């Protein structure tokens, strides 16, 4: 077999690419590891400010009052169906609500979609969202103001906002913060 035919064999081509690009997957895995190990965890405020008085109707037609959840840790997520980062973090919130439900943690979403319940309901059903959803842009603007979505607020058992974050929040970081808030006062 002449050298030119050997150089065109499929195995030779594959081996050439493996030798040239082997380091990219290794660097990717190393980067993910370093990010998870050294990314700062959520820093909870020592005192926090009082959470607002929130009372609104949920997507299911129930009444949600934030003060009814005193003694529980509450996660408020301001989001929208048109927001890609919101869509990314929602499955993590669904998982965390399931994991922490018996530990006294309650998630609540405040959707700021202008399309109202008609825009939000299909997304909530498709994603299997297992916590109350309030569809009220005005409520979010009055009680949890900010320009960006998503916004996430952690409220402790005494009703104080101990952490607020604009942008995607990672499930593992939120998991750690929830464990710390649940343990407080036990």
mmCIF file of C-alpha atoms in Angstrom:
data_model
loop_
_atom_site.group_PDB
_atom_site.id
_atom_site.type_symbol
_atom_site.label_atom_id
_atom_site.label_comp_id
_atom_site.label_asym_id
_atom_site.label_seq_id
_atom_site.Cartn_x
_atom_site.Cartn_y
_atom_site.Cartn_z
ATOM 1 C CA UNK A 1 0.000 0.000 0.000
ATOM 2 C CA UNK A 2 1.523 3.345 -0.973
ATOM 3 C CA UNK A 3 2.052 5.977 1.744
ATOM 4 C CA UNK A 4 -0.571 8.294 0.256
ATOM 5 C CA UNK A 5 -3.312 5.619 0.654
ATOM 6 C CA UNK A 6 -2.291 4.872 4.250
ATOM 7 C CA UNK A 7 -2.553 8.582 5.171
ATOM 8 C CA UNK A 8 -6.185 8.685 4.034
ATOM 9 C CA UNK A 9 -7.442 5.722 6.059
ATOM 10 C CA UNK A 10 -10.250 6.544 8.491
ATOM 11 C CA UNK A 11 -8.217 5.439 11.506
ATOM 12 C CA UNK A 12 -5.306 7.634 10.530
ATOM 13 C CA UNK A 13 -7.612 10.641 10.208
ATOM 14 C CA UNK A 14 -9.244 9.929 13.587
ATOM 15 C CA UNK A 15 -5.878 9.460 15.262
ATOM 16 C CA UNK A 16 -4.622 12.729 13.771
ATOM 17 C CA UNK A 17 -7.569 14.621 15.275
ATOM 18 C CA UNK A 18 -7.250 12.882 18.644
ATOM 19 C CA UNK A 19 -3.571 13.841 18.857
ATOM 20 C CA UNK A 20 -4.312 17.426 17.852
ATOM 21 C CA UNK A 21 -7.359 18.120 20.052
ATOM 22 C CA UNK A 22 -7.143 15.779 23.071
ATOM 23 C CA UNK A 23 -6.526 18.660 25.470
ATOM 24 C CA UNK A 24 -9.901 20.421 24.920
ATOM 25 C CA UNK A 25 -12.079 17.862 26.759
ATOM 26 C CA UNK A 26 -9.480 17.644 29.536
ATOM 27 C CA UNK A 27 -9.444 21.439 29.925
ATOM 28 C CA UNK A 28 -13.240 21.554 29.943
ATOM 29 C CA UNK A 29 -13.509 18.964 32.719
ATOM 30 C CA UNK A 30 -10.791 20.713 34.722
ATOM 31 C CA UNK A 31 -12.550 24.065 34.305
ATOM 32 C CA UNK A 32 -15.856 22.693 35.559
ATOM 33 C CA UNK A 33 -14.135 21.104 38.554
ATOM 34 C CA UNK A 34 -12.288 24.300 39.491
ATOM 35 C CA UNK A 35 -15.456 26.383 39.081
ATOM 36 C CA UNK A 36 -17.438 24.119 41.399
ATOM 37 C CA UNK A 37 -14.674 23.883 43.990
ATOM 38 C CA UNK A 38 -13.714 27.533 44.185
ATOM 39 C CA UNK A 39 -16.890 29.392 43.240
ATOM 40 C CA UNK A 40 -17.879 31.311 46.371
ATOM 41 C CA UNK A 41 -20.924 30.015 48.162
ATOM 42 C CA UNK A 42 -23.879 32.250 48.899
ATOM 43 C CA UNK A 43 -23.044 34.733 51.642
ATOM 44 C CA UNK A 44 -26.089 35.252 53.823
ATOM 45 C CA UNK A 45 -26.534 38.677 55.445
ATOM 46 C CA UNK A 46 -26.141 38.500 59.218
ATOM 47 C CA UNK A 47 -29.362 40.420 59.894
ATOM 48 C CA UNK A 48 -31.236 41.145 56.698
ATOM 49 C CA UNK A 49 -34.138 43.515 56.139
ATOM 50 C CA UNK A 50 -37.797 42.711 56.746
ATOM 51 C CA UNK A 51 -39.536 40.965 53.872
ATOM 52 C CA UNK A 52 -42.461 42.886 52.374
ATOM 53 C CA UNK A 53 -46.068 42.045 53.090
ATOM 54 C CA UNK A 54 -47.170 40.056 50.068
ATOM 55 C CA UNK A 55 -50.684 38.770 49.520
ATOM 56 C CA UNK A 56 -51.804 37.683 46.071
ATOM 57 C CA UNK A 57 -53.765 35.090 44.154
ATOM 58 C CA UNK A 58 -51.763 32.212 42.701
ATOM 59 C CA UNK A 59 -52.076 30.738 39.253
ATOM 60 C CA UNK A 60 -54.141 27.914 40.815
ATOM 61 C CA UNK A 61 -56.588 30.411 42.352
ATOM 62 C CA UNK A 62 -55.365 30.037 45.949
ATOM 63 C CA UNK A 63 -54.418 32.945 48.205
ATOM 64 C CA UNK A 64 -50.699 33.236 48.974
ATOM 65 C CA UNK A 65 -49.613 35.352 51.931
ATOM 66 C CA UNK A 66 -45.921 35.578 52.695
ATOM 67 C CA UNK A 67 -46.578 36.128 56.398
ATOM 68 C CA UNK A 68 -48.371 32.750 56.544
ATOM 69 C CA UNK A 69 -44.957 31.189 55.991
ATOM 70 C CA UNK A 70 -43.246 32.701 59.047
ATOM 71 C CA UNK A 71 -41.221 29.930 60.610
ATOM 72 C CA UNK A 72 -40.300 28.593 57.168
ATOM 73 C CA UNK A 73 -37.505 29.506 54.800
ATOM 74 C CA UNK A 74 -39.020 31.098 51.689
ATOM 75 C CA UNK A 75 -37.391 31.399 48.274
ATOM 76 C CA UNK A 76 -38.978 34.086 46.093
ATOM 77 C CA UNK A 77 -38.094 33.899 42.408
ATOM 78 C CA UNK A 78 -39.055 36.764 40.085
ATOM 79 C CA UNK A 79 -39.029 35.375 36.560
ATOM 80 C CA UNK A 80 -40.589 35.382 33.084
ATOM 81 C CA UNK A 81 -41.295 32.748 30.452
ATOM 82 C CA UNK A 82 -39.464 34.798 27.786
ATOM 83 C CA UNK A 83 -36.266 34.863 29.897
ATOM 84 C CA UNK A 84 -33.776 32.108 28.891
ATOM 85 C CA UNK A 85 -31.882 32.139 32.243
ATOM 86 C CA UNK A 86 -35.223 31.811 34.060
ATOM 87 C CA UNK A 87 -36.060 28.749 31.986
ATOM 88 C CA UNK A 88 -32.643 27.246 32.802
ATOM 89 C CA UNK A 89 -32.902 27.600 36.581
ATOM 90 C CA UNK A 90 -36.557 26.548 36.999
ATOM 91 C CA UNK A 91 -35.899 22.744 36.948
ATOM 92 C CA UNK A 92 -33.386 23.214 39.783
ATOM 93 C CA UNK A 93 -36.012 25.066 41.826
ATOM 94 C CA UNK A 94 -38.496 22.251 41.195
ATOM 95 C CA UNK A 95 -35.921 19.721 42.465
ATOM 96 C CA UNK A 96 -35.044 21.828 45.529
ATOM 97 C CA UNK A 97 -38.716 22.355 46.444
ATOM 98 C CA UNK A 98 -39.148 18.582 46.379
ATOM 99 C CA UNK A 99 -35.966 17.989 48.420
ATOM 100 C CA UNK A 100 -36.648 20.639 51.089
ATOM 101 C CA UNK A 101 -40.445 20.489 51.344
ATOM 102 C CA UNK A 102 -40.396 18.479 54.579
ATOM 103 C CA UNK A 103 -37.636 20.692 56.028
ATOM 104 C CA UNK A 104 -39.840 23.795 56.039
ATOM 105 C CA UNK A 105 -38.803 25.472 52.789
ATOM 106 C CA UNK A 106 -41.362 27.081 50.496
ATOM 107 C CA UNK A 107 -40.604 28.359 47.006
ATOM 108 C CA UNK A 108 -42.870 30.914 45.343
ATOM 109 C CA UNK A 109 -42.555 32.322 41.850
ATOM 110 C CA UNK A 110 -43.621 35.788 40.760
ATOM 111 C CA UNK A 111 -43.970 35.823 36.988
ATOM 112 C CA UNK A 112 -43.668 39.218 35.308
ATOM 113 C CA UNK A 113 -45.059 38.155 31.932
ATOM 114 C CA UNK A 114 -47.324 40.779 30.424
ATOM 115 C CA UNK A 115 -49.354 37.990 28.813
ATOM 116 C CA UNK A 116 -50.650 37.027 32.255
ATOM 117 C CA UNK A 117 -51.749 33.558 33.271
ATOM 118 C CA UNK A 118 -52.261 32.527 29.637
ATOM 119 C CA UNK A 119 -48.530 32.973 29.013
ATOM 120 C CA UNK A 120 -47.358 31.374 32.263
ATOM 121 C CA UNK A 121 -49.678 28.382 32.737
ATOM 122 C CA UNK A 122 -48.389 26.304 29.759
ATOM 123 C CA UNK A 123 -44.770 26.723 30.885
ATOM 124 C CA UNK A 124 -45.582 25.817 34.505
ATOM 125 C CA UNK A 125 -47.459 22.696 33.392
ATOM 126 C CA UNK A 126 -44.778 21.646 30.897
ATOM 127 C CA UNK A 127 -41.968 21.969 33.470
ATOM 128 C CA UNK A 128 -43.939 20.364 36.297
ATOM 129 C CA UNK A 129 -43.476 23.378 38.578
ATOM 130 C CA UNK A 130 -44.456 22.215 42.057
ATOM 131 C CA UNK A 131 -44.712 25.500 43.964
ATOM 132 C CA UNK A 132 -47.108 28.476 43.904
ATOM 133 C CA UNK A 133 -46.883 30.953 41.041
ATOM 134 C CA UNK A 134 -48.140 34.520 41.226
ATOM 135 C CA UNK A 135 -48.581 36.269 37.886
ATOM 136 C CA UNK A 136 -48.304 39.974 38.699
ATOM 137 C CA UNK A 137 -45.620 42.290 37.262
ATOM 138 C CA UNK A 138 -46.896 45.105 39.499
ATOM 139 C CA UNK A 139 -46.405 43.052 42.657
ATOM 140 C CA UNK A 140 -42.825 42.267 41.668
ATOM 141 C CA UNK A 141 -42.126 45.945 40.923
ATOM 142 C CA UNK A 142 -43.594 47.094 44.270
ATOM 143 C CA UNK A 143 -42.159 44.486 46.605
ATOM 144 C CA UNK A 144 -39.124 42.992 44.847
ATOM 145 C CA UNK A 145 -37.923 45.827 42.581
ATOM 146 C CA UNK A 146 -35.168 45.365 40.056
ATOM 147 C CA UNK A 147 -34.460 45.657 36.374
ATOM 148 C CA UNK A 148 -33.216 42.147 35.638
ATOM 149 C CA UNK A 149 -34.863 38.756 35.695
ATOM 150 C CA UNK A 150 -34.400 36.305 37.167
ATOM 151 C CA UNK A 151 -34.127 37.692 40.688
ATOM 152 C CA UNK A 152 -34.044 35.379 43.678
ATOM 153 C CA UNK A 153 -34.581 36.280 47.336
ATOM 154 C CA UNK A 154 -33.960 34.071 50.379
ATOM 155 C CA UNK A 155 -36.158 34.880 53.364
ATOM 156 C CA UNK A 156 -35.335 33.328 56.730
ATOM 157 C CA UNK A 157 -37.729 31.878 59.303
ATOM 158 C CA UNK A 158 -38.096 35.277 60.989
ATOM 159 C CA UNK A 159 -39.245 36.913 57.750
ATOM 160 C CA UNK A 160 -36.005 38.739 56.896
ATOM 161 C CA UNK A 161 -34.468 38.903 53.423
ATOM 162 C CA UNK A 162 -31.030 37.408 53.969
ATOM 163 C CA UNK A 163 -29.903 37.170 50.340
ATOM 164 C CA UNK A 164 -30.882 38.573 46.971
ATOM 165 C CA UNK A 165 -29.421 37.784 43.592
ATOM 166 C CA UNK A 166 -29.998 38.965 40.029
ATOM 167 C CA UNK A 167 -29.231 36.391 37.345
ATOM 168 C CA UNK A 168 -29.089 32.618 37.270
ATOM 169 C CA UNK A 169 -28.489 31.007 40.632
ATOM 170 C CA UNK A 170 -26.853 27.595 40.659
ATOM 171 C CA UNK A 171 -28.763 24.747 42.277
ATOM 172 C CA UNK A 172 -25.796 23.513 44.339
ATOM 173 C CA UNK A 173 -25.133 26.988 45.764
ATOM 174 C CA UNK A 174 -28.800 27.470 46.650
ATOM 175 C CA UNK A 175 -28.917 23.966 48.156
ATOM 176 C CA UNK A 176 -26.074 24.881 50.534
ATOM 177 C CA UNK A 177 -27.675 28.206 51.532
ATOM 178 C CA UNK A 178 -31.042 26.538 52.182
ATOM 179 C CA UNK A 179 -29.404 23.924 54.405
ATOM 180 C CA UNK A 180 -27.775 26.703 56.448
ATOM 181 C CA UNK A 181 -31.028 28.669 56.788
ATOM 182 C CA UNK A 182 -32.996 25.560 57.773
ATOM 183 C CA UNK A 183 -30.411 24.726 60.482
ATOM 184 C CA UNK A 184 -30.543 28.249 61.988
ATOM 185 C CA UNK A 185 -32.454 28.309 65.230
ATOM 186 C CA UNK A 186 -32.660 24.543 65.643
#
